Protein backbone atom coordinates (compact mmCIF):
# COMPACT_ATOMS: atom_id res chain seq x y z
CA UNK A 1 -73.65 57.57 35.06
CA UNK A 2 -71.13 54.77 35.11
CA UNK A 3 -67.61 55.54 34.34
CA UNK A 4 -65.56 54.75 31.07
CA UNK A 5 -63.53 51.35 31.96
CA UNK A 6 -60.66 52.68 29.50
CA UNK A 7 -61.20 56.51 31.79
CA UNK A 8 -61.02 54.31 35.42
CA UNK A 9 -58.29 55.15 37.91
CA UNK A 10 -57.69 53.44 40.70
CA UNK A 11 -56.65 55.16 43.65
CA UNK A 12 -54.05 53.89 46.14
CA UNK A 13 -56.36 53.12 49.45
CA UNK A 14 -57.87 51.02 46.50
CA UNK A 15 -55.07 49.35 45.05
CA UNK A 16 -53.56 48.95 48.81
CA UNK A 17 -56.60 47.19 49.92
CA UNK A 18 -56.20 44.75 46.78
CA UNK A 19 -53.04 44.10 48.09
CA UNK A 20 -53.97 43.06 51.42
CA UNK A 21 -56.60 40.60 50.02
CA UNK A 22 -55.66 37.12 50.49
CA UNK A 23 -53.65 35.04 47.75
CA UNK A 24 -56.02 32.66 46.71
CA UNK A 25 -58.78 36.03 46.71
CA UNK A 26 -56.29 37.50 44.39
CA UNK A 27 -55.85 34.69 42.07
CA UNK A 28 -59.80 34.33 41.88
CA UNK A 29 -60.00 37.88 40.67
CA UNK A 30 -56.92 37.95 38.25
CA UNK A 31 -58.55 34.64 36.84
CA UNK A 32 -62.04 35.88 36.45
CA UNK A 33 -60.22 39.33 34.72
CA UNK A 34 -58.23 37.54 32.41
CA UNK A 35 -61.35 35.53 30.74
CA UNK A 36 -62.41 38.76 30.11
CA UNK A 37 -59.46 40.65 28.41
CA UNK A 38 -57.70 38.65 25.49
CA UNK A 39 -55.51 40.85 24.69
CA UNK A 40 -54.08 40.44 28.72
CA UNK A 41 -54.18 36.41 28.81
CA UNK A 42 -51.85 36.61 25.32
CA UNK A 43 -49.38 39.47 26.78
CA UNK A 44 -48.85 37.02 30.37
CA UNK A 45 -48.78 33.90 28.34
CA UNK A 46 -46.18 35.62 25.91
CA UNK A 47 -44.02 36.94 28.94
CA UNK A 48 -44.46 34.04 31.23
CA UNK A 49 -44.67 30.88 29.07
CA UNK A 50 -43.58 31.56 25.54
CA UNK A 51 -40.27 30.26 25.14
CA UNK A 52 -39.93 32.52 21.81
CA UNK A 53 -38.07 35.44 21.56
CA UNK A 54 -39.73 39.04 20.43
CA UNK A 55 -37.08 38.12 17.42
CA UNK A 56 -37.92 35.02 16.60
CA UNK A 57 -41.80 36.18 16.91
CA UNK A 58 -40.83 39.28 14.08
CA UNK A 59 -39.78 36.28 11.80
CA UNK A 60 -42.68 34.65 11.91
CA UNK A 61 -44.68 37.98 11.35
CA UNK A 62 -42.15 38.89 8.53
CA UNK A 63 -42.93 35.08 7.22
CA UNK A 64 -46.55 35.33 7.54
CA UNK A 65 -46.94 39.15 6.11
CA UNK A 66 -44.33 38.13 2.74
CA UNK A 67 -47.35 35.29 2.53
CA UNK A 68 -50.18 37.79 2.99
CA UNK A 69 -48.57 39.74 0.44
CA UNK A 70 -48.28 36.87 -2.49
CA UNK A 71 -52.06 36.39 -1.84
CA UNK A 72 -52.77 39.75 -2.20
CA UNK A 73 -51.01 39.93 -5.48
CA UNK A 74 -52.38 36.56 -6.92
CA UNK A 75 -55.86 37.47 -5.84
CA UNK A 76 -55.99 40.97 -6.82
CA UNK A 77 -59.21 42.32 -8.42
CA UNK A 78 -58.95 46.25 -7.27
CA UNK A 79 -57.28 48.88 -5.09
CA UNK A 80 -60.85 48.81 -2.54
CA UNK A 81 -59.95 45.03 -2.17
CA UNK A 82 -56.02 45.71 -1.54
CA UNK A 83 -56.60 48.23 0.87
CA UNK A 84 -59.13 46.21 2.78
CA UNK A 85 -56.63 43.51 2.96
CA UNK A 86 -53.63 45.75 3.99
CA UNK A 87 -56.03 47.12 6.73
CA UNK A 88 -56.54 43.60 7.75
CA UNK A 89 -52.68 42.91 7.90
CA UNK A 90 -51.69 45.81 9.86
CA UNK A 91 -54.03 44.70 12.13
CA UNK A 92 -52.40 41.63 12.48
CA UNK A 93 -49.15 43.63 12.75
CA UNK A 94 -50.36 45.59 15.87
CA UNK A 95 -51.60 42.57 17.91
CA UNK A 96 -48.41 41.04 17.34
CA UNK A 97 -46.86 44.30 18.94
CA UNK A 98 -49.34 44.43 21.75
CA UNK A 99 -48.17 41.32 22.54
CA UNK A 100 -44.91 41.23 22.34
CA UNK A 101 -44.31 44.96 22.83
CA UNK A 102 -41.77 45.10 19.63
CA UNK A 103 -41.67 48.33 18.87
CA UNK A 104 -38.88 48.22 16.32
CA UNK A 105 -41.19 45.11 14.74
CA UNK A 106 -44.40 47.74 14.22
CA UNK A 107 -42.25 49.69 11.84
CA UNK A 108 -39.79 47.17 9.90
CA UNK A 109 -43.00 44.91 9.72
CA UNK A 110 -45.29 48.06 8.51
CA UNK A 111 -42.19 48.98 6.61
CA UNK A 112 -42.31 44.99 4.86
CA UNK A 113 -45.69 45.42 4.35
CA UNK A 114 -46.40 48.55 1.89
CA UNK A 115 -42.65 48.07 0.22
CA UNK A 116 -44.02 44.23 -0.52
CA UNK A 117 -47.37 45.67 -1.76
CA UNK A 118 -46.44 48.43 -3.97
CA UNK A 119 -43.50 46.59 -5.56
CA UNK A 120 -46.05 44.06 -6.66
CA UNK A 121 -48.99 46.16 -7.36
CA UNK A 122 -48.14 50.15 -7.59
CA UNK A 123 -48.51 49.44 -11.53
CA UNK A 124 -51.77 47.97 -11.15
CA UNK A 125 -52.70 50.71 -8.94
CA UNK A 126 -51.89 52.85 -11.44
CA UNK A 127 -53.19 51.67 -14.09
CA UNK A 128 -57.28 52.26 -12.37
CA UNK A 129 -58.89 55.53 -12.50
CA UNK A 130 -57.67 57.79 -9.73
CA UNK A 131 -61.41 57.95 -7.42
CA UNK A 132 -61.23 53.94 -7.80
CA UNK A 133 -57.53 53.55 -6.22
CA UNK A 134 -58.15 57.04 -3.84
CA UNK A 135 -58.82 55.54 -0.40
CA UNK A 136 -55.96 52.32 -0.91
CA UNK A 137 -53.23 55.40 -2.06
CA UNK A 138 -54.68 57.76 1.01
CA UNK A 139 -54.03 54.62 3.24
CA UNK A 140 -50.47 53.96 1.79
CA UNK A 141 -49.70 57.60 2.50
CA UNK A 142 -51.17 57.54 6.29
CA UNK A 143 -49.65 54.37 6.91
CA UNK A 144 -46.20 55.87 5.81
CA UNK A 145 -46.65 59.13 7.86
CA UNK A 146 -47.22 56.57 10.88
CA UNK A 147 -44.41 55.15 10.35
CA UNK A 148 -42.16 58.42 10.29
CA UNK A 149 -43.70 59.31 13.99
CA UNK A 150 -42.88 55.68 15.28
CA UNK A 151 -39.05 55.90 13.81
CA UNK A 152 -38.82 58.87 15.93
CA UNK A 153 -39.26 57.31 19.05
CA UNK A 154 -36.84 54.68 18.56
CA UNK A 155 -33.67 54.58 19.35
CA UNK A 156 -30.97 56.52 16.46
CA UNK A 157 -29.18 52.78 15.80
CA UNK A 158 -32.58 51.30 14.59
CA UNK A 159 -32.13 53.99 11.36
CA UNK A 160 -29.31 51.81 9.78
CA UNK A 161 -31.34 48.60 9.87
CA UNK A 162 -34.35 50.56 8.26
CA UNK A 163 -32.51 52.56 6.13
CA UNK A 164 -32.73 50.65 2.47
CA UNK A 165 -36.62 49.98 3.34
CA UNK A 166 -37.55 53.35 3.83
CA UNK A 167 -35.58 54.39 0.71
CA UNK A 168 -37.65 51.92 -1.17
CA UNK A 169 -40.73 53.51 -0.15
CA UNK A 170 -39.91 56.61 -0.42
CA UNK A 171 -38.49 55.61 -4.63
CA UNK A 172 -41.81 53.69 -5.08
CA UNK A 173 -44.36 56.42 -3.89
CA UNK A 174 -42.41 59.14 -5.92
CA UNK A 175 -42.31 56.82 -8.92
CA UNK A 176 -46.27 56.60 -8.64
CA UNK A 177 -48.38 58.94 -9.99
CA UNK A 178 -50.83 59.06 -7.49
CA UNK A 179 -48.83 58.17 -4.41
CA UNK A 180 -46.59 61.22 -5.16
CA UNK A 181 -49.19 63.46 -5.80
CA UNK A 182 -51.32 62.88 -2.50
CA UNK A 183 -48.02 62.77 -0.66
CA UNK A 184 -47.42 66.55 -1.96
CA UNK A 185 -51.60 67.60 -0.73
CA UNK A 186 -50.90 66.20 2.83
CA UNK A 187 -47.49 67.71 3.55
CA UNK A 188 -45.85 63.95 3.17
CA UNK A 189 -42.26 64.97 1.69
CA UNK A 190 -40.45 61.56 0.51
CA UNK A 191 -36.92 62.99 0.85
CA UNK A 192 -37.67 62.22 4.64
CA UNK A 193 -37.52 58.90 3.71
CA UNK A 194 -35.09 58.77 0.69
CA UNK A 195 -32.59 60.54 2.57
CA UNK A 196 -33.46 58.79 6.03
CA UNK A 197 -33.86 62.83 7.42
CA UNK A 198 -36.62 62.78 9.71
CA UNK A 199 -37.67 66.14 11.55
CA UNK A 200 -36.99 66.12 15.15
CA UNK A 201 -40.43 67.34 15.50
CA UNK A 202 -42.13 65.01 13.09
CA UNK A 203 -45.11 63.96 15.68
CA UNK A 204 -45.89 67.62 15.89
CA UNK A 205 -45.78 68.02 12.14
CA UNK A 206 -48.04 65.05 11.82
CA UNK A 207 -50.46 66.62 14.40
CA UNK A 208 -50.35 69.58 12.78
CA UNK A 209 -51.42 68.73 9.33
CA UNK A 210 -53.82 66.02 10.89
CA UNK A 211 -55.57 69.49 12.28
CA UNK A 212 -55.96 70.87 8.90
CA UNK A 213 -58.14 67.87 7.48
CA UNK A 214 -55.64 66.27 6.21
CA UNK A 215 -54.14 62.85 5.90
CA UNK A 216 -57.60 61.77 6.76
């Protein structure tokens, strides 16, 4: 049975006799690897070419995702629809960290993204019956949990800059009726965010409840 690609290791008689290939051998292979792996050709071509900073990159994501948003809004015909277009976004959001590696970026950006959506459309949310806006609320509440556990990793200085976004979210899910109540069932308490308090040990507490069924 073949191995996993994502499970291979390469062991260091390998790697040195990679090394000792030839140049032009080693551009041959890096070439033929790189047609292969998208994700790869946009990293190098970000940190070897790009002339754009991983600021100046944000603002374009921050641009684009305020746009997303309006669309959303304009267009909206039900919570299924928003959530499958918020899905869509913070995919959008991720390959633009992949790329540039901007890890403050995946949570101001995540951050921009479900303040611009429920301070357009929590009303509307609430206004359908709960199993019809279930899955779009459950993703809003995930989505901020996710963000909690990627705070944590960054640097203490980053919490000013975030601070009035994540006391907006945390206002606007405890103002809606449904956000607040499935923030309550999977162990989501907002005065994390409304106080900018995070546990220490808030990837373990996410763990944890994720091992209960929950959050899921």
């Amino acid at each position: 049975m073949f191995q996993k690609k994502s499970a291979m290791k390469l062991d260091n008689k390998f790697k040195e006799a990679i090394s000792n290939l030839p140049s032009n051998e080693k551009d041959k292979l890096l070439f033929r690897l790189l047609k292969k792996d998208s994700n790869l050709v946009n990293r190098l071509y970000f940190d070897l070419i790009d002339n754009k900073s991983i600021e100046s990159r944000r603002q374009e994501m921050e641009t684009h995702v305020l746009k997303q948003i309006n669309k959303m809004t304009n267009g909206y015909y039900s919570p299924g629809y928003l959530h499958m277009d918020m899905r869509y976004l913070s995919g959008e959001i991720t390959e633009h960290v992949r790329i540039t590696r901007d890890h403050f970026g995946e949570v101001s950006l995540n951050l921009l993204m479900l303040n611009g959506v429920l301070q357009s459309n929590s009303r509307k949310i609430a206004d359908e019956p709960y199993g019809k806006a279930y899955k779009c609320c459950m993703y809003i509440i995930t989505r901020t949990f996710k963000i909690l556990t990627l705070i944590n990793k960054l640097h203490e200085d980053y919490f000013i800059d975030l601070k009035n976004d994540l006391q907006s979210l945390g206002n606007q899910i405890s103002e809606n009726e449904y956000l607040i109540k499935l923030a309550i069932q999977n162990g989501l308490d907002v005065n994390w965010l409304i106080s900018v308090d995070i546990p220490d040990n808030i990837v373990q507490i996410h763990k944890d409840i994720r091992s209960q069924g929950f959050l899921k």
